[in-house]
Amino acid sequence: MTLYTRFAAHLNAALDALVAAGDLPGGLERRAVTVEPPRDASHGDLATNAAMVLAKPAGTNPRALAEKIAGALEKLDEVAAVSVAGPGFINLTLTDATWRDELAAIRAAGDDYGRSATGAGTTVNIEYVSANPTGPMHMGHCRGAVVGDALASVLEAVGHRVIREYYVNDAGGQVDVLARSAHLRYREALGEDVGEIPEGLYPGEYLKPVGERLAAEHGDAFVGRDEGEWLALFRKEAVADMLVMIRRDLGLLGIHHDLFSSEAELQAAGKPAAAEAWLREHDLVYDGMLEAPKGETPEDWEPVELPLFRSSRFGDDQDRPIRKSNGAWTYFGADMAYHFQKAQGADQLIDIWGADHAGTVKRIVAAVSALTGGKTRFDVKLVQMVRLLRAGEPVKMSKRSGNFVTLADVVNEVGKDVVRFTMLTRKADAQMDFDFAKVVEASKDNPVFYVQYAHARVASLKRKAAEAGIACEATDLSLLDTRELALVKLAAQFPRTVEGAAAAREPHRIAFYLYDLAAEFHSLWNLGNDDPGRRFLLPDDLPLTCARLFLADAIGQVVRNGLHLMGVEAVAELN
């Protein structure tokens, strides 16, 4: 139990006591009651809105209720002072001993500090990346990959069982284009001069090894043959090779999925038809006519009867076709069936999509709501593209790769940890610049460096203490002063930050928090530059040195735990 959850329990006990005494009605909804740090640290250590939330349904004055709650809380041994502010906010100042106990708790919990069981018993399926299997990973896929993977780790940290899933879009026209491109490279591998890659085919040289493998396995069996004789085979083989490449590229970022689901297999198994049958049975699909698109005249538009999903019942602006006029599934129809399948094995669903898919969010949210009876929480997180720069100038694309910058090239240049951390330094739906020069810059303006530097400083302290023969058999944490305990107070916010990031589906909160914690640690460290007595290692004061080493080690632990959730290694030294 973290400090914040412990005080939430104290608050609930105080409210229960007021109910028992007849000072507060029973059965009031408390979900909106919070215990959190006050916005202004001068107001205390913790604040609660309990009186503000409960006063109206209780039919009482919020400040009067706040005074009663404050009276119960001030009896706690951990509380030094309680005050009521404004119309009824309650601020608590905790004893120094409480913060020293929390510091000891950080050290005792070690790698588990920040982990909880708040999500225990709930399975979350998170689908991310899901790039078309037509080439290697490029930087357009990178941000969604990192956001999804970090979010999965955060969800696991709060106790959820997490399924990391990749949806393979291998049933569309782009896969036929891939097969034709691979066939061209196959003929090239057999000695044919293919010249310039024709318009409409994939030009990247990454398909050459695919063609060479197919040539080695099949010889010239498919040269000069009708497309119908080789298209299905080349589609299957090329997709398989692309998935090997995709897995390898994602592995460079430390990303590994639990499940790869094939759209082609989904359709072959009749899942879209089964979903349609279920929806018709529940009057959620009907045969009807679509309205003419805006700007079309009656002469330009020929209405066709199509099976339409009643997505307008669930917040969409119109009903959506699940089949085309030729009977083939629309992308939405297949996607709806895929989400229906996912919902069979998970209590909550999360999709990480590129911002260019924003227009389809309403309809798929509507479909999931319909298919699950509104019982399955479903979140779609949109991720903006990343603009690549080099010293402020846009990066030129790679002709070798097919007019894009590969993820592998970027990771090989700046490293996995830099890429992963940088992708989480902005909200997912905010624009981002990735400047090759800035992300490796050794400055406070570079969050990657600044946080890693904090951990490296802690590691250097431990090395220097060992070299000096400092051995701390007992540690007196009462020697830590107000400024040092302020750092403990910030460190104690880590568990609630993790829980908040999981609840909001926002892993960037971990990066933001780590930057603030690193800044506070560096600030405390830098006091020793002007005042030798503020340094962590004091040769003439072993007790204080041991207390400060204990503090530094705990901060290093929190930084390490946060970086682990981001998939970033906490380094002991910076080059």
Coordinates of C-alpha atoms in Angstrom, one line a residue:
M1 CA 0.0 0.0 0.0
T2 CA 1.4 3.4 -1.0
L3 CA 1.4 6.5 1.1
Y4 CA -1.5 8.0 -1.0
T5 CA -3.6 4.8 -0.9
R6 CA -3.0 4.6 2.8
F7 CA -4.3 8.1 3.4
A8 CA -7.2 7.4 1.1
A9 CA -8.0 4.5 3.5
H10 CA -7.6 6.8 6.5
L11 CA -10.0 9.3 4.9
N12 CA -12.5 6.5 4.2
A13 CA -12.3 5.4 7.9
A14 CA -12.9 9.0 9.0
L15 CA -15.9 9.3 6.7
D16 CA -17.2 5.9 8.0
A17 CA -16.9 7.2 11.6
L18 CA -18.9 10.3 10.7
V19 CA -21.6 8.1 9.2
A20 CA -21.6 5.9 12.4
A21 CA -21.9 9.1 14.5
G22 CA -24.9 10.3 12.4
D23 CA -22.9 13.3 11.2
L24 CA -22.9 12.1 7.6
P25 CA -25.6 10.1 5.7
G26 CA -24.6 6.6 4.7
G27 CA -24.4 5.3 1.1
L28 CA -22.9 8.5 -0.4
E29 CA -21.0 7.9 -3.6
R30 CA -17.2 8.5 -2.9
R31 CA -15.6 7.7 -6.3
A32 CA -14.9 11.4 -7.0
V33 CA -13.2 11.9 -3.6
T34 CA -9.4 12.3 -4.1
V35 CA -6.3 12.4 -2.0
E36 CA -3.4 14.1 -3.8
P37 CA -0.6 16.6 -3.5
P38 CA -1.9 20.2 -3.3
R39 CA -1.1 22.4 -6.3
D40 CA 0.7 24.8 -4.0
A41 CA 3.3 23.0 -1.8
S42 CA 3.0 25.7 0.8
H43 CA -0.5 24.4 1.6
G44 CA 0.8 21.1 2.9
D45 CA 1.7 17.6 1.8
L46 CA -1.8 16.2 0.9
A47 CA -5.1 17.6 0.0
T48 CA -8.6 16.1 -0.3
N49 CA -11.8 17.4 -1.8
A50 CA -14.0 15.1 0.3
A51 CA -16.1 17.8 1.8
M52 CA -16.6 19.6 -1.5
V53 CA -17.8 16.4 -3.1
L54 CA -20.0 15.0 -0.3
A55 CA -21.5 18.2 1.1
K56 CA -24.3 18.7 -1.5
P57 CA -25.6 15.1 -1.6
A58 CA -25.3 15.1 2.3
G59 CA -27.4 18.3 2.4
T60 CA -24.8 20.1 4.5
N61 CA -22.4 23.0 4.3
P62 CA -19.0 21.9 2.8
R63 CA -16.9 23.9 5.2
A64 CA -18.7 22.6 8.2
L65 CA -18.3 19.1 6.9
A66 CA -14.6 19.8 6.2
E67 CA -14.1 20.8 9.8
K68 CA -15.5 17.5 11.0
I69 CA -13.4 15.5 8.6
A70 CA -10.3 17.5 9.6
G71 CA -11.0 16.8 13.3
A72 CA -10.9 13.1 12.6
L73 CA -7.7 13.2 10.5
E74 CA -5.7 15.4 12.9
K75 CA -5.8 12.5 15.4
L76 CA -3.6 10.4 13.1
D77 CA 0.0 9.9 14.3
E78 CA 1.3 10.5 10.8
V79 CA -0.4 14.0 10.6
A80 CA 1.4 17.1 12.0
A81 CA -1.3 19.6 11.0
V82 CA -4.7 19.9 9.3
S83 CA -6.3 23.0 7.8
V84 CA -9.4 23.8 6.0
A85 CA -9.0 26.2 3.1
G86 CA -11.6 28.2 1.1
P87 CA -15.0 26.7 0.8
G88 CA -13.9 23.3 2.2
F89 CA -10.7 21.9 0.9
I90 CA -8.7 20.0 3.5
N91 CA -4.9 20.2 3.6
L92 CA -2.7 17.9 5.6
T93 CA 0.9 18.3 6.6
L94 CA 2.6 15.0 7.5
T95 CA 5.2 14.5 10.1
D96 CA 8.9 14.2 9.0
A97 CA 8.9 10.7 10.4
T98 CA 6.1 9.7 7.9
W99 CA 8.3 10.8 5.0
R100 CA 11.4 9.1 6.5
D101 CA 9.2 5.9 6.7
E102 CA 8.3 6.3 3.0
L103 CA 11.9 6.7 2.1
A104 CA 12.6 3.4 3.9
A105 CA 9.7 1.9 2.1
I106 CA 11.1 2.8 -1.3
R107 CA 14.4 1.1 -0.5
A108 CA 12.6 -2.0 1.0
A109 CA 10.3 -2.4 -2.1
G110 CA 13.2 -2.0 -4.5
D111 CA 12.2 -3.0 -8.1
D112 CA 8.5 -3.3 -6.9
Y113 CA 8.2 0.3 -5.8
G114 CA 5.4 1.8 -8.0
R115 CA 3.8 -1.6 -8.7
S116 CA 0.3 -2.3 -7.4
A117 CA -2.6 -4.7 -7.8
T118 CA -5.3 -2.1 -8.7
G119 CA -5.8 -3.8 -12.1
A120 CA -5.7 -7.4 -10.9
G121 CA -8.3 -9.7 -12.4
T122 CA -8.6 -7.6 -15.5
T123 CA -7.2 -8.5 -18.9
V124 CA -6.3 -5.8 -21.3
N125 CA -5.7 -6.3 -25.0
I126 CA -3.5 -3.6 -26.5
E127 CA -3.0 -3.6 -30.2
Y128 CA -0.2 -1.4 -31.5
V129 CA 2.1 -0.9 -34.5
S130 CA 0.0 -3.1 -36.9
A131 CA 1.8 -1.6 -39.9
N132 CA 0.9 -3.1 -43.3
P133 CA 3.3 -6.1 -43.9
T134 CA 4.8 -4.5 -47.0
G135 CA 8.2 -3.4 -45.9
P136 CA 10.5 -2.7 -42.9
M137 CA 9.6 -0.6 -40.0
H138 CA 10.1 3.1 -40.6
M139 CA 10.0 6.1 -38.3
G140 CA 6.4 6.7 -39.2
H141 CA 5.7 3.5 -37.2
C142 CA 8.1 4.2 -34.4
R143 CA 6.1 6.5 -32.1
G144 CA 3.0 4.3 -32.0
A145 CA 5.2 1.2 -31.3
V146 CA 6.9 2.9 -28.3
V147 CA 3.7 4.4 -26.9
G148 CA 1.9 1.1 -27.2
D149 CA 4.7 -1.0 -25.6
A150 CA 5.3 1.5 -22.8
L151 CA 1.6 1.6 -22.1
A152 CA 1.5 -2.2 -21.9
S153 CA 4.3 -2.2 -19.3
V154 CA 2.5 0.5 -17.3
L155 CA -0.7 -1.6 -17.3
E156 CA 1.2 -4.6 -16.2
A157 CA 2.7 -2.6 -13.4
V158 CA -0.7 -2.0 -11.9
G159 CA -1.7 -5.6 -12.0
H160 CA -3.5 -6.0 -15.4
R161 CA -2.9 -9.1 -17.5
V162 CA -1.8 -7.6 -20.8
I163 CA -2.0 -9.1 -24.3
R164 CA 0.3 -7.3 -26.7
E165 CA -1.2 -7.8 -30.2
Y166 CA -0.2 -6.9 -33.8
Y167 CA -2.9 -7.0 -36.4
V168 CA -1.5 -8.1 -39.8
N169 CA -3.4 -6.4 -42.6
D170 CA -2.7 -9.1 -45.1
A171 CA -6.1 -9.3 -46.9
G172 CA -6.1 -6.0 -48.8
G173 CA -4.9 -4.8 -52.2
Q174 CA -1.6 -3.6 -50.8
V175 CA -0.6 -7.3 -50.3
D176 CA -1.3 -8.1 -53.9
V177 CA 1.0 -5.1 -54.8
L178 CA 3.6 -6.6 -52.5
A179 CA 3.3 -10.0 -54.2
R180 CA 3.7 -8.4 -57.7
S181 CA 6.8 -6.4 -56.4
A182 CA 8.3 -9.6 -55.0
H183 CA 7.7 -11.4 -58.4
L184 CA 9.5 -8.6 -60.1
R185 CA 12.5 -9.1 -57.8
Y186 CA 12.2 -12.9 -58.3
R187 CA 12.7 -12.4 -62.0
E188 CA 15.5 -10.0 -61.4
A189 CA 17.2 -12.6 -59.2
L190 CA 17.0 -15.1 -62.1
G191 CA 18.9 -12.6 -64.3
E192 CA 16.2 -10.5 -65.9
D193 CA 16.9 -6.8 -66.3
V194 CA 13.8 -5.3 -64.8
G195 CA 14.9 -1.7 -65.3
E196 CA 13.1 1.0 -63.4
I197 CA 10.5 -0.3 -60.9
P198 CA 7.1 0.3 -62.5
E199 CA 4.8 2.9 -61.0
G200 CA 2.5 1.3 -58.5
L201 CA 4.9 -1.4 -57.2
Y202 CA 7.1 -1.1 -54.1
P203 CA 10.6 0.1 -55.1
G204 CA 12.6 -0.6 -52.0
E205 CA 15.6 -2.8 -52.2
Y206 CA 14.5 -4.7 -49.1
L207 CA 12.5 -6.9 -51.5
K208 CA 15.6 -8.2 -53.3
P209 CA 16.4 -10.9 -50.6
V210 CA 12.7 -12.0 -50.9
G211 CA 13.1 -12.4 -54.7
E212 CA 16.4 -14.2 -54.3
R213 CA 15.0 -16.7 -51.8
L214 CA 12.0 -17.4 -54.1
A215 CA 14.3 -17.9 -57.0
A216 CA 16.5 -20.3 -55.1
E217 CA 13.4 -22.3 -54.0
H218 CA 11.4 -22.3 -57.2
G219 CA 13.8 -21.7 -60.0
D220 CA 12.1 -20.3 -63.1
A221 CA 8.8 -22.2 -62.4
F222 CA 6.9 -18.9 -62.2
V223 CA 8.6 -16.9 -65.0
G224 CA 6.2 -16.1 -67.9
R225 CA 3.2 -17.6 -66.1
D226 CA -0.2 -16.0 -65.6
E227 CA -0.5 -14.0 -62.4
G228 CA -3.3 -16.3 -61.1
E229 CA -0.8 -19.1 -61.0
W230 CA 1.7 -17.4 -58.6
L231 CA 0.0 -14.5 -56.9
A232 CA -1.4 -16.4 -53.9
L233 CA 1.9 -18.1 -53.3
F234 CA 4.0 -15.0 -53.6
R235 CA 1.6 -13.1 -51.4
K236 CA 1.9 -15.7 -48.6
E237 CA 5.7 -15.9 -49.0
A238 CA 6.4 -12.2 -49.2
V239 CA 4.1 -11.5 -46.2
A240 CA 6.0 -14.1 -44.2
D241 CA 9.3 -12.5 -45.0
M242 CA 8.1 -9.1 -44.2
L243 CA 6.9 -10.2 -40.8
V244 CA 10.3 -11.7 -40.1
M245 CA 11.8 -8.2 -41.0
I246 CA 9.1 -6.4 -38.9
R247 CA 9.8 -8.6 -35.8
R248 CA 13.5 -8.0 -36.2
D249 CA 13.1 -4.2 -36.5
L250 CA 10.8 -4.1 -33.5
G251 CA 13.3 -6.2 -31.6
L252 CA 15.8 -3.4 -32.0
L253 CA 13.5 -1.3 -29.9
G254 CA 13.0 -4.1 -27.4
I255 CA 9.4 -4.6 -28.6
H256 CA 7.9 -8.1 -28.7
H257 CA 4.2 -8.9 -29.3
D258 CA 2.4 -11.8 -27.7
L259 CA 0.1 -12.3 -30.7
F260 CA 0.1 -11.7 -34.4
S261 CA -3.4 -11.9 -35.8
S262 CA -3.9 -12.2 -39.6
E263 CA -6.8 -10.4 -41.3
A264 CA -6.7 -13.0 -44.1
E265 CA -7.1 -15.8 -41.6
L266 CA -9.9 -14.0 -39.8
Q267 CA -11.8 -13.7 -43.1
A268 CA -11.0 -17.3 -44.1
A269 CA -12.4 -18.5 -40.7
G270 CA -15.7 -16.7 -41.4
K271 CA -15.4 -14.3 -38.5
P272 CA -16.9 -11.3 -40.3
A273 CA -19.9 -13.3 -41.4
A274 CA -20.4 -14.6 -37.8
A275 CA -20.2 -11.0 -36.5
E276 CA -22.8 -9.9 -39.2
A277 CA -25.1 -12.8 -38.2
W278 CA -24.9 -11.8 -34.5
L279 CA -25.6 -8.1 -35.3
R280 CA -28.5 -9.0 -37.6
E281 CA -30.0 -11.2 -34.8
H282 CA -29.8 -8.1 -32.5
D283 CA -31.2 -5.7 -35.1
L284 CA -27.9 -3.9 -35.4
V285 CA -27.4 -4.5 -39.1
Y286 CA -30.0 -3.9 -41.8
D287 CA -30.1 -3.6 -45.6
G288 CA -30.3 -0.1 -46.7
M289 CA -29.1 2.7 -49.0
L290 CA -26.3 5.1 -48.2
E291 CA -26.9 8.8 -48.6
A292 CA -25.1 10.4 -51.6
P293 CA -21.7 11.8 -50.6
K294 CA -21.6 15.6 -50.1
G295 CA -21.2 17.4 -53.4
E296 CA -22.6 14.5 -55.5
T297 CA -25.7 15.1 -57.6
P298 CA -28.4 12.5 -58.2
E299 CA -27.1 12.1 -61.7
D300 CA -23.6 11.2 -60.3
W301 CA -24.8 8.9 -57.6
E302 CA -26.4 5.4 -58.0
P303 CA -27.7 4.2 -54.7
V304 CA -27.0 0.5 -53.9
E305 CA -28.5 -1.6 -51.2
L306 CA -25.8 -2.6 -48.7
P307 CA -25.7 -4.2 -45.3
L308 CA -25.4 -1.3 -42.9
F309 CA -24.4 -1.3 -39.2
R310 CA -26.5 1.0 -37.0
S311 CA -23.5 2.9 -35.7
S312 CA -25.5 6.1 -35.4
R313 CA -27.2 4.5 -32.4
F314 CA -23.8 4.6 -30.7
G315 CA -22.6 8.1 -31.4
D316 CA -21.5 7.9 -35.0
D317 CA -22.8 10.5 -37.5
Q318 CA -24.2 7.9 -39.9
D319 CA -24.7 4.1 -40.3
R320 CA -21.8 2.3 -42.0
P321 CA -21.6 -0.4 -44.7
I322 CA -19.9 -3.7 -43.7
R323 CA -19.9 -5.1 -47.2
K324 CA -19.2 -3.6 -50.6
S325 CA -21.6 -3.9 -53.6
N326 CA -19.6 -6.9 -54.8
G327 CA -20.1 -8.7 -51.5
A328 CA -16.5 -8.2 -50.3
W329 CA -16.0 -7.0 -46.8
T330 CA -15.3 -3.3 -46.2
Y331 CA -12.3 -2.5 -44.1
F332 CA -14.7 -1.5 -41.4
G333 CA -16.6 -4.8 -41.6
A334 CA -13.4 -6.9 -41.2
D335 CA -12.1 -4.6 -38.5
M336 CA -15.4 -4.9 -36.6
A337 CA -15.1 -8.7 -36.7
Y338 CA -11.5 -8.5 -35.5
H339 CA -12.5 -6.4 -32.5
F340 CA -15.3 -8.8 -31.8
Q341 CA -12.8 -11.6 -31.7
K342 CA -10.4 -9.6 -29.4
A343 CA -13.3 -8.8 -27.0
Q344 CA -13.8 -12.6 -26.4
G345 CA -10.5 -12.8 -24.6
A346 CA -10.1 -9.5 -22.9
D347 CA -12.1 -7.2 -20.5
Q348 CA -10.7 -4.0 -22.0
L349 CA -9.3 -3.1 -25.5
I350 CA -6.9 -0.4 -26.5
D351 CA -5.9 0.5 -30.0
I352 CA -2.9 2.7 -30.8
W353 CA -3.5 4.3 -34.2
G354 CA -1.8 6.9 -36.3
A355 CA -3.6 10.3 -36.3
D356 CA -4.5 9.8 -40.0
H357 CA -7.1 7.3 -38.8
A358 CA -9.0 9.8 -36.6
G359 CA -12.0 9.7 -39.0
T360 CA -12.7 6.1 -38.3
V361 CA -12.6 6.2 -34.5
K362 CA -16.3 6.9 -33.9
R363 CA -17.5 4.0 -36.0
I364 CA -15.2 1.4 -34.5
V365 CA -16.0 2.6 -30.9
A366 CA -19.6 2.3 -31.9
A367 CA -19.1 -1.2 -33.1
V368 CA -17.3 -2.4 -30.0
S369 CA -20.0 -0.8 -27.8
A370 CA -22.6 -2.7 -29.8
L371 CA -20.8 -6.0 -29.9
T372 CA -20.0 -6.1 -26.2
G373 CA -23.2 -4.5 -24.9
G374 CA -21.2 -1.6 -23.6
K375 CA -19.4 -3.8 -21.1
T376 CA -15.9 -3.7 -22.6
R377 CA -13.9 -0.5 -22.1
F378 CA -12.4 0.5 -25.4
D379 CA -9.9 3.3 -25.9
V380 CA -8.3 4.5 -29.2
K381 CA -5.2 6.5 -28.7
L382 CA -4.1 8.6 -31.7
V383 CA -0.4 9.2 -32.3
Q384 CA 0.9 12.1 -34.3
M385 CA 3.6 11.6 -36.9
V386 CA 7.3 12.5 -36.0
R387 CA 9.2 15.0 -38.1
L388 CA 12.8 14.0 -38.5
L389 CA 15.4 16.7 -38.4
R390 CA 19.2 16.9 -38.4
A391 CA 20.5 20.1 -36.8
G392 CA 17.1 21.7 -37.5
E393 CA 16.9 20.7 -41.1
P394 CA 14.5 18.0 -42.4
V395 CA 16.1 14.7 -43.0
K396 CA 16.2 13.5 -46.6
M397 CA 14.4 10.2 -47.4
S398 CA 16.3 7.0 -48.3
K399 CA 15.9 5.8 -51.9
R400 CA 17.4 2.5 -50.9
S401 CA 14.5 1.8 -48.5
G402 CA 11.8 3.1 -50.8
N403 CA 11.5 6.8 -49.8
F404 CA 11.4 6.5 -46.0
V405 CA 13.8 6.5 -43.1
T406 CA 14.0 3.0 -41.5
L407 CA 13.6 2.5 -37.8
A408 CA 16.7 0.3 -37.9
D409 CA 18.8 3.2 -39.3
V410 CA 17.7 5.5 -36.5
V411 CA 18.2 3.0 -33.7
N412 CA 21.6 2.1 -35.0
E413 CA 22.6 5.8 -35.0
V414 CA 21.3 7.1 -31.7
G415 CA 20.5 3.9 -29.7
K416 CA 17.3 2.2 -28.5
D417 CA 17.1 4.1 -25.2
V418 CA 17.3 7.5 -26.8
V419 CA 14.6 6.6 -29.4
R420 CA 12.2 5.1 -26.8
F421 CA 12.6 7.9 -24.2
T422 CA 12.3 10.7 -26.8
M423 CA 9.0 9.2 -28.2
L424 CA 7.5 9.6 -24.7
T425 CA 8.5 13.2 -24.1
R426 CA 5.3 14.6 -25.6
K427 CA 1.7 13.6 -25.4
A428 CA 0.9 11.0 -28.1
D429 CA -1.5 13.3 -29.9
A430 CA 1.0 16.3 -29.9
Q431 CA 3.3 17.0 -32.8
M432 CA 6.9 15.9 -32.3
D433 CA 10.3 16.8 -33.8
F434 CA 13.1 14.2 -33.6
D435 CA 16.3 16.1 -34.1
F436 CA 19.3 13.7 -34.4
A437 CA 21.6 16.4 -32.9
K438 CA 19.4 17.4 -30.0
V439 CA 18.4 13.9 -28.8
V440 CA 22.0 13.1 -28.0
E441 CA 22.9 16.5 -26.6
A442 CA 24.3 16.5 -23.1
S443 CA 22.2 19.3 -21.6
K444 CA 19.2 19.9 -19.3
D445 CA 17.1 20.6 -22.4
N446 CA 17.5 17.0 -23.4
P447 CA 15.2 14.9 -21.1
V448 CA 16.9 11.7 -22.1
F449 CA 20.3 12.8 -21.0
Y450 CA 18.9 14.7 -17.9
V451 CA 17.2 11.7 -16.4
Q452 CA 20.0 9.3 -17.3
Y453 CA 22.4 11.7 -15.8
A454 CA 20.5 11.6 -12.5
H455 CA 20.8 7.8 -12.3
A456 CA 24.5 7.9 -13.4
R457 CA 25.2 10.4 -10.6
V458 CA 23.7 8.1 -8.0
A459 CA 25.8 5.2 -9.4
S460 CA 28.9 7.3 -9.2
L461 CA 28.1 8.2 -5.6
K462 CA 28.0 4.5 -4.7
R463 CA 31.2 3.8 -6.5
K464 CA 33.0 6.7 -4.7
A465 CA 31.6 5.6 -1.4
A466 CA 32.9 2.1 -2.0
E467 CA 36.3 3.4 -3.0
A468 CA 36.5 5.5 0.1
G469 CA 35.7 2.5 2.2
I470 CA 32.4 4.0 3.5
A471 CA 30.3 1.3 5.2
C472 CA 26.9 2.2 6.6
E473 CA 25.9 -0.4 9.2
A474 CA 23.1 1.8 10.6
T475 CA 21.4 4.8 9.0
D476 CA 19.8 7.7 10.9
L477 CA 17.3 9.2 8.5
S478 CA 16.4 11.9 11.1
L479 CA 19.5 13.7 9.9
L480 CA 17.9 14.6 6.6
D481 CA 16.6 18.1 6.5
T482 CA 13.6 19.8 4.9
R483 CA 15.1 20.2 1.5
E484 CA 16.1 16.6 1.4
L485 CA 12.7 15.4 2.6
A486 CA 11.2 17.5 -0.3
L487 CA 12.9 15.1 -2.6
V488 CA 11.4 12.2 -0.8
K489 CA 7.9 13.8 -1.1
L490 CA 8.4 13.9 -4.9
A491 CA 9.7 10.4 -5.0
A492 CA 6.6 9.2 -3.1
Q493 CA 4.4 10.4 -6.0
F494 CA 5.8 7.7 -8.3
P495 CA 3.2 5.0 -7.5
R496 CA 0.3 7.3 -8.0
T497 CA 1.9 8.6 -11.2
V498 CA 2.0 5.0 -12.5
E499 CA -1.6 4.4 -11.5
G500 CA -2.7 7.6 -13.2
A501 CA -0.8 6.8 -16.4
A502 CA -2.5 3.4 -16.5
A503 CA -6.0 4.8 -15.9
A504 CA -5.6 7.6 -18.5
R505 CA -3.7 5.4 -21.0
E506 CA -0.9 8.0 -21.0
P507 CA 2.6 6.5 -20.6
H508 CA 4.2 9.9 -21.3
R509 CA 3.3 10.8 -17.7
I510 CA 6.2 8.6 -16.6
A511 CA 8.7 10.5 -18.7
F512 CA 7.3 13.9 -17.4
Y513 CA 7.5 12.7 -13.8
L514 CA 11.1 11.4 -14.2
Y515 CA 12.2 14.7 -15.6
D516 CA 10.8 16.5 -12.6
L517 CA 12.4 14.1 -10.2
A518 CA 15.7 14.3 -11.9
A519 CA 15.5 18.1 -11.8
E520 CA 14.9 18.1 -8.1
F521 CA 17.8 15.7 -7.5
H522 CA 20.2 17.7 -9.7
S523 CA 19.1 20.9 -7.8
L524 CA 19.9 19.2 -4.5
W525 CA 23.2 17.9 -5.8
N526 CA 24.3 21.3 -7.2
L527 CA 23.9 22.9 -3.7
G528 CA 27.2 21.2 -2.9
N529 CA 29.0 23.2 -5.6
D530 CA 28.8 26.3 -3.5
D531 CA 28.4 24.8 0.0
P532 CA 30.7 21.8 0.7
G533 CA 28.5 20.9 3.6
R534 CA 25.6 20.1 1.2
R535 CA 27.6 17.4 -0.6
F536 CA 26.4 13.8 -0.4
L537 CA 29.8 12.5 0.7
L538 CA 31.2 14.2 3.8
P539 CA 34.5 12.5 4.9
D540 CA 34.2 14.0 8.4
D541 CA 30.5 13.2 9.0
L542 CA 29.8 9.5 8.4
P543 CA 26.2 9.5 9.9
L544 CA 25.0 12.3 7.6
T545 CA 26.9 10.8 4.6
C546 CA 25.1 7.5 5.2
A547 CA 21.7 9.2 5.4
R548 CA 22.3 11.0 2.2
L549 CA 23.6 7.9 0.5
F550 CA 20.4 6.2 1.5
L551 CA 18.4 9.0 0.0
A552 CA 20.3 9.0 -3.2
D553 CA 20.0 5.2 -3.6
A554 CA 16.2 5.4 -3.1
I555 CA 16.0 8.2 -5.8
G556 CA 18.1 6.0 -8.1
Q557 CA 15.7 3.2 -7.5
V558 CA 12.7 5.3 -8.5
V559 CA 14.4 6.5 -11.6
R560 CA 15.4 3.0 -12.5
N561 CA 11.8 1.7 -12.0
G562 CA 10.4 4.5 -14.1
L563 CA 12.9 3.9 -16.9
H564 CA 12.1 0.2 -16.8
L565 CA 8.4 1.0 -17.5
M566 CA 9.5 3.0 -20.5
G567 CA 11.7 0.2 -21.8
V568 CA 14.9 2.2 -21.2
E569 CA 18.0 1.0 -19.5
A570 CA 19.2 3.0 -16.5
V571 CA 22.9 3.5 -17.2
A572 CA 25.6 3.7 -14.5
E573 CA 27.9 5.9 -16.6
L574 CA 27.4 8.4 -19.4
N575 CA 29.9 8.5 -22.3

